[in-house]
Short mmCIF file of C-alpha atoms and ligand atoms in Angstrom, two decimals:
data_model
loop_
_atom_site.label_atom_id
_atom_site.label_comp_id
_atom_site.label_asym_id
_atom_site.label_seq_id
_atom_site.Cartn_x
_atom_site.Cartn_y
_atom_site.Cartn_z
CA MET A 30 -24.12 9.09 -8.10
CA GLN A 31 -22.42 6.19 -9.98
CA ARG A 32 -22.83 2.19 -9.10
CA CYS A 33 -20.01 1.36 -6.47
CA ARG A 34 -20.89 -1.25 -3.69
CA ILE A 35 -19.57 -1.63 0.35
CA ALA A 36 -18.49 -5.51 0.75
CA PRO A 37 -18.67 -5.22 4.69
CA SER A 38 -15.71 -8.39 5.03
CA ILE A 39 -17.38 -10.71 8.33
CA LEU A 40 -14.40 -10.94 9.52
CA SER A 41 -14.59 -8.03 11.65
CA ALA A 42 -17.58 -8.51 12.88
CA ASP A 43 -18.82 -10.01 16.29
CA PHE A 44 -18.95 -13.94 15.72
CA ALA A 45 -20.94 -14.19 18.63
CA ARG A 46 -23.48 -11.70 16.88
CA LEU A 47 -23.48 -12.77 13.16
CA GLY A 48 -26.75 -12.67 12.23
CA GLU A 49 -27.39 -9.22 14.13
CA GLU A 50 -24.07 -7.85 12.41
CA VAL A 51 -25.23 -8.96 8.64
CA ARG A 52 -28.54 -7.27 9.37
CA ASP A 53 -27.22 -4.31 10.63
CA VAL A 54 -24.35 -3.40 7.74
CA VAL A 55 -26.98 -4.00 5.45
CA SER A 56 -29.60 -1.87 7.10
CA ALA A 57 -26.81 0.85 6.59
CA GLY A 58 -26.10 0.68 3.53
CA ALA A 59 -24.13 -2.06 2.53
CA ASP A 60 -24.89 -3.40 -1.38
CA TRP A 61 -23.50 -6.88 -0.54
CA ILE A 62 -21.65 -8.87 2.53
CA HIS A 63 -18.41 -10.54 2.17
CA PHE A 64 -17.62 -13.44 3.66
CA ASP A 65 -14.23 -14.68 4.14
CA VAL A 66 -12.99 -18.23 4.48
CA MET A 67 -10.07 -19.66 5.57
CA ASP A 68 -7.98 -22.86 6.20
CA ASN A 69 -5.66 -21.87 8.42
CA HIS A 70 -2.80 -24.51 4.98
CA TYR A 71 -3.94 -21.97 2.03
CA VAL A 72 -3.83 -18.94 4.50
CA PRO A 73 -2.49 -18.93 7.76
CA ASN A 74 -5.83 -18.76 9.90
CA LEU A 75 -9.23 -20.32 10.49
CA THR A 76 -12.99 -18.82 9.65
CA VAL A 77 -16.33 -20.98 9.29
CA GLY A 78 -17.52 -22.73 6.55
CA PRO A 79 -21.12 -23.88 5.32
CA GLN A 80 -23.22 -24.00 8.02
CA VAL A 81 -22.10 -20.68 8.92
CA LEU A 82 -22.71 -19.33 5.32
CA LYS A 83 -26.79 -20.82 5.33
CA ALA A 84 -26.97 -20.01 9.46
CA ILE A 85 -26.46 -16.04 8.38
CA ARG A 86 -28.57 -16.69 5.28
CA PRO A 87 -31.92 -15.28 5.98
CA TYR A 88 -30.72 -12.15 8.19
CA SER A 89 -30.74 -10.52 4.75
CA ASP A 90 -31.10 -10.46 0.90
CA VAL A 91 -28.58 -8.78 -0.47
CA PRO A 92 -26.16 -10.49 -2.59
CA VAL A 93 -23.39 -12.87 -0.01
CA ASP A 94 -19.53 -13.08 -1.92
CA VAL A 95 -18.10 -15.92 -0.56
CA HIS A 96 -14.55 -15.91 -0.67
CA LEU A 97 -12.51 -19.37 -0.35
CA MET A 98 -8.58 -18.68 0.87
CA ILE A 99 -9.00 -22.61 0.61
CA GLU A 100 -6.44 -25.01 -1.11
CA PRO A 101 -7.88 -27.72 -2.57
CA VAL A 102 -11.03 -26.08 -3.40
CA ASP A 103 -13.29 -28.12 -5.43
CA GLU A 104 -14.67 -30.41 -2.71
CA LEU A 105 -16.39 -27.53 -0.90
CA ILE A 106 -17.79 -25.54 -3.60
CA PRO A 107 -21.07 -28.59 -3.38
CA ALA A 108 -21.24 -27.41 -0.09
CA PHE A 109 -21.05 -23.02 -0.79
CA ALA A 110 -23.97 -23.40 -3.14
CA LYS A 111 -26.39 -24.63 -1.68
CA ALA A 112 -26.02 -22.92 1.45
CA GLY A 113 -27.31 -19.53 -0.28
CA ALA A 114 -23.92 -18.09 -2.47
CA ASP A 115 -24.00 -15.45 -4.94
CA TYR A 116 -20.89 -15.54 -5.60
CA ILE A 117 -17.89 -17.87 -5.64
CA THR A 118 -14.46 -16.56 -5.72
CA PHE A 119 -10.99 -18.66 -5.25
CA HIS A 120 -7.51 -17.99 -5.49
CA CYS A 121 -5.60 -18.80 -8.69
CA GLU A 122 -2.65 -20.87 -6.41
CA ALA A 123 -5.06 -22.37 -5.08
CA SER A 124 -7.26 -24.31 -7.64
CA ARG A 125 -5.01 -27.14 -10.63
CA HIS A 126 -7.75 -26.37 -13.20
CA ILE A 127 -8.49 -22.69 -12.85
CA ASP A 128 -11.09 -23.49 -15.69
CA ARG A 129 -12.54 -27.04 -14.23
CA THR A 130 -12.88 -24.96 -10.95
CA LEU A 131 -14.87 -21.95 -12.66
CA GLN A 132 -16.68 -24.10 -14.27
CA LEU A 133 -17.63 -26.06 -11.45
CA ILE A 134 -19.11 -23.17 -9.42
CA ARG A 135 -21.38 -21.55 -12.46
CA SER A 136 -22.83 -25.29 -12.91
CA PHE A 137 -24.73 -23.80 -9.25
CA GLY A 138 -25.74 -21.13 -10.86
CA VAL A 139 -23.35 -19.50 -8.71
CA LYS A 140 -21.43 -16.40 -10.31
CA ALA A 141 -17.83 -17.25 -10.17
CA GLY A 142 -14.57 -14.73 -9.63
CA LEU A 143 -10.77 -15.38 -9.44
CA VAL A 144 -8.65 -13.95 -6.67
CA PHE A 145 -5.14 -12.17 -7.61
CA ASN A 146 -2.83 -11.69 -4.73
CA PRO A 147 -0.35 -8.60 -5.33
CA ALA A 148 2.86 -10.35 -6.36
CA THR A 149 -0.05 -13.02 -8.75
CA PRO A 150 0.17 -11.59 -12.18
CA LEU A 151 -2.69 -11.44 -14.73
CA SER A 152 -1.95 -13.76 -17.13
CA TYR A 153 -4.32 -16.34 -15.30
CA LEU A 154 -7.24 -14.31 -16.49
CA ASP A 155 -5.87 -14.33 -20.33
CA TYR A 156 -8.14 -17.33 -21.55
CA GLU A 157 -10.14 -17.09 -19.11
CA LEU A 158 -12.21 -13.60 -19.38
CA ASP A 159 -16.24 -15.85 -20.81
CA ASN A 160 -15.74 -17.65 -17.61
CA VAL A 161 -15.58 -14.95 -14.93
CA ASP A 162 -18.62 -12.89 -13.18
CA LEU A 163 -15.93 -11.14 -11.37
CA VAL A 164 -12.54 -10.29 -11.21
CA LEU A 165 -11.14 -9.79 -6.89
CA LEU A 166 -7.90 -8.55 -6.50
CA MET A 167 -5.90 -8.44 -3.40
CA SER A 168 -4.66 -5.02 -1.58
CA VAL A 169 -3.15 -7.22 1.39
CA ASN A 170 -1.33 -10.57 1.50
CA PRO A 171 -4.56 -12.87 2.23
CA GLY A 172 -5.44 -14.20 5.58
CA PHE A 173 -6.35 -11.42 8.52
CA GLY A 174 -8.29 -8.25 8.74
CA GLY A 175 -6.87 -5.08 9.57
CA GLN A 176 -3.46 -4.48 7.35
CA SER A 177 -2.37 -2.38 5.37
CA PHE A 178 -3.24 -1.40 1.56
CA ILE A 179 -0.40 -1.87 -0.27
CA PRO A 180 0.11 0.87 -3.08
CA SER A 181 0.19 -1.18 -6.80
CA THR A 182 -2.15 -2.92 -5.65
CA LEU A 183 -3.40 0.61 -8.04
CA GLU A 184 -1.43 0.10 -10.75
CA LYS A 185 -3.08 -3.31 -10.52
CA VAL A 186 -6.13 -2.16 -10.68
CA CYS A 187 -5.89 0.11 -13.83
CA GLU A 188 -4.83 -2.39 -15.46
CA VAL A 189 -7.31 -5.29 -14.24
CA ARG A 190 -10.02 -2.10 -16.08
CA ARG A 191 -8.12 -1.70 -19.47
CA ARG A 192 -8.83 -5.53 -19.85
CA LEU A 193 -12.23 -5.84 -18.75
CA ASP A 194 -13.63 -2.05 -20.92
CA ALA A 195 -12.18 -3.66 -23.86
CA TYR A 196 -13.18 -7.32 -23.44
CA ARG A 197 -17.33 -4.67 -22.06
CA ALA A 198 -16.57 -3.37 -26.16
CA GLN A 199 -16.27 -6.48 -27.64
CA THR A 200 -19.02 -8.90 -25.47
CA GLY A 201 -21.76 -5.91 -24.53
CA ARG A 202 -20.58 -8.47 -21.33
CA GLU A 203 -19.51 -6.81 -17.95
CA ILE A 204 -17.37 -8.07 -14.80
CA LEU A 205 -17.58 -6.45 -11.86
CA LEU A 206 -13.72 -5.72 -10.41
CA GLU A 207 -13.86 -6.10 -6.03
CA VAL A 208 -10.29 -4.48 -4.33
CA ASP A 209 -10.23 -6.02 -0.91
CA GLY A 210 -7.65 -5.44 2.23
CA GLY A 211 -7.09 -2.18 2.92
CA VAL A 212 -10.01 0.01 1.65
CA LYS A 213 -11.15 2.91 4.33
CA PRO A 214 -13.17 6.04 3.99
CA ASP A 215 -9.62 8.21 3.20
CA ASN A 216 -8.68 5.56 0.12
CA ILE A 217 -11.61 4.38 -1.62
CA ALA A 218 -11.86 7.35 -4.14
CA GLN A 219 -8.14 6.15 -5.54
CA ILE A 220 -8.83 2.87 -5.64
CA ALA A 221 -12.09 4.03 -7.64
CA GLU A 222 -10.23 6.72 -9.79
CA ALA A 223 -8.19 3.88 -10.98
CA GLY A 224 -10.93 1.31 -11.74
CA ALA A 225 -12.83 -1.00 -8.88
CA ASP A 226 -16.64 -0.42 -8.72
CA THR A 227 -16.78 -3.08 -5.79
CA PHE A 228 -15.30 -2.90 -1.89
CA VAL A 229 -14.95 -4.80 0.53
CA ALA A 230 -14.46 -3.51 3.95
CA GLY A 231 -14.16 -5.52 6.81
CA SER A 232 -11.98 -3.25 9.84
CA ALA A 233 -13.26 0.18 8.50
CA VAL A 234 -16.80 -0.74 8.72
CA PHE A 235 -16.85 -2.85 11.76
CA GLY A 236 -14.55 -1.24 13.51
CA ALA A 237 -16.55 1.71 13.56
CA GLY A 238 -19.05 -0.21 17.15
CA SER A 239 -22.29 0.66 16.65
CA PRO A 240 -24.85 0.36 13.60
CA GLU A 241 -25.08 4.56 13.65
CA GLY A 242 -21.29 4.14 13.19
CA TYR A 243 -21.88 1.79 10.37
CA ARG A 244 -23.86 3.86 8.50
CA ASP A 245 -21.49 6.66 9.04
CA VAL A 246 -18.40 4.95 6.83
CA ILE A 247 -20.31 2.76 4.66
CA THR A 248 -22.09 6.90 3.24
CA ARG A 249 -18.47 8.32 3.86
CA MET A 250 -17.14 5.19 1.57
CA LYS A 251 -20.10 5.43 -1.42
CA VAL A 252 -19.38 9.36 -1.50
CA ALA A 253 -16.12 9.31 -1.78
CA ALA A 254 -15.72 6.09 -4.30
CA SER A 255 -18.48 7.20 -5.89
CA GLU A 256 -16.88 10.95 -6.15
CA GLY A 257 -13.87 8.64 -7.62
CA MET A 258 -15.19 6.58 -10.30
CA ALA A 259 -16.69 10.22 -11.59
CA LYS A 260 -13.41 11.03 -12.62
CA LYS A 261 -11.91 8.14 -14.25
C1 DX5 B 308 -8.47 -10.66 4.29
C2 DX5 B 308 -9.49 -11.06 3.72
C3 DX5 B 308 -10.37 -9.88 4.18
C4 DX5 B 308 -10.15 -8.67 4.86
C5 DX5 B 308 -10.52 -7.35 4.78
O1 DX5 B 308 -7.86 -12.11 3.73
O2 DX5 B 308 -9.41 -11.62 2.78
O3 DX5 B 308 -11.99 -9.74 3.13
O4 DX5 B 308 -11.36 -9.14 5.68
O5 DX5 B 308 -10.20 -6.34 6.19
P1 DX5 B 308 -10.03 -4.92 6.17
O6 DX5 B 308 -11.08 -4.14 5.10
O7 DX5 B 308 -10.25 -5.09 7.62
O8 DX5 B 308 -8.64 -5.12 5.71
ZN1 ZN B 309 -11.85 -11.10 1.67
#
């Protein structure tokens, strides 16, 4: 099987038992934990901050991918880095100085990622590939779990895949390509075939309701994603 990563989003977990939920999805095969941060300013919803990240950190060893849906961005990066983030991603429109924000994240030894909303053009990547470790394409408008996958994302995934492959051929460096929003067992193969290697899934995983259910969904997603990746 080709390497793919499934990153359950804690947004759909039971917040009263967050540590346990993290432990359960990781024992069920999750490769990463996706940590959604919303500020009721950049997006119309409010979630969790660095204290909660610090509190869940001891429950697993897998990388935690912190998705910042906040504006401004820079002020909170040190706190998330110190709380144990492995990746920090932010939205192109939420930073006035994208290059500075990417460098700030990396100055803490944390991997940096740029997030594109469905309508955000890919031109923000043109001069920044050297400073990016991860590209995150939103396949829903950010703010809520449980929305439907926007099909035009597939074309965007193909375009980013082309750019990242060309960059790897030139530099030898691999940048990950993650898709977030409405990813399910029945569409993940197509998304993988388009070129994604990392898949966020909130409602699909936590909606399964039990550790056995988590394992079943994650396994099905991995098998389907690997089949899709193999077709590329
Ligand atoms: C949306 C969040 C997503 C969301 C995904 O703003 O960034 O990570 O939790 O949830 P599902 O998989 O349910 O679309
Ligand atoms: Zn997210």
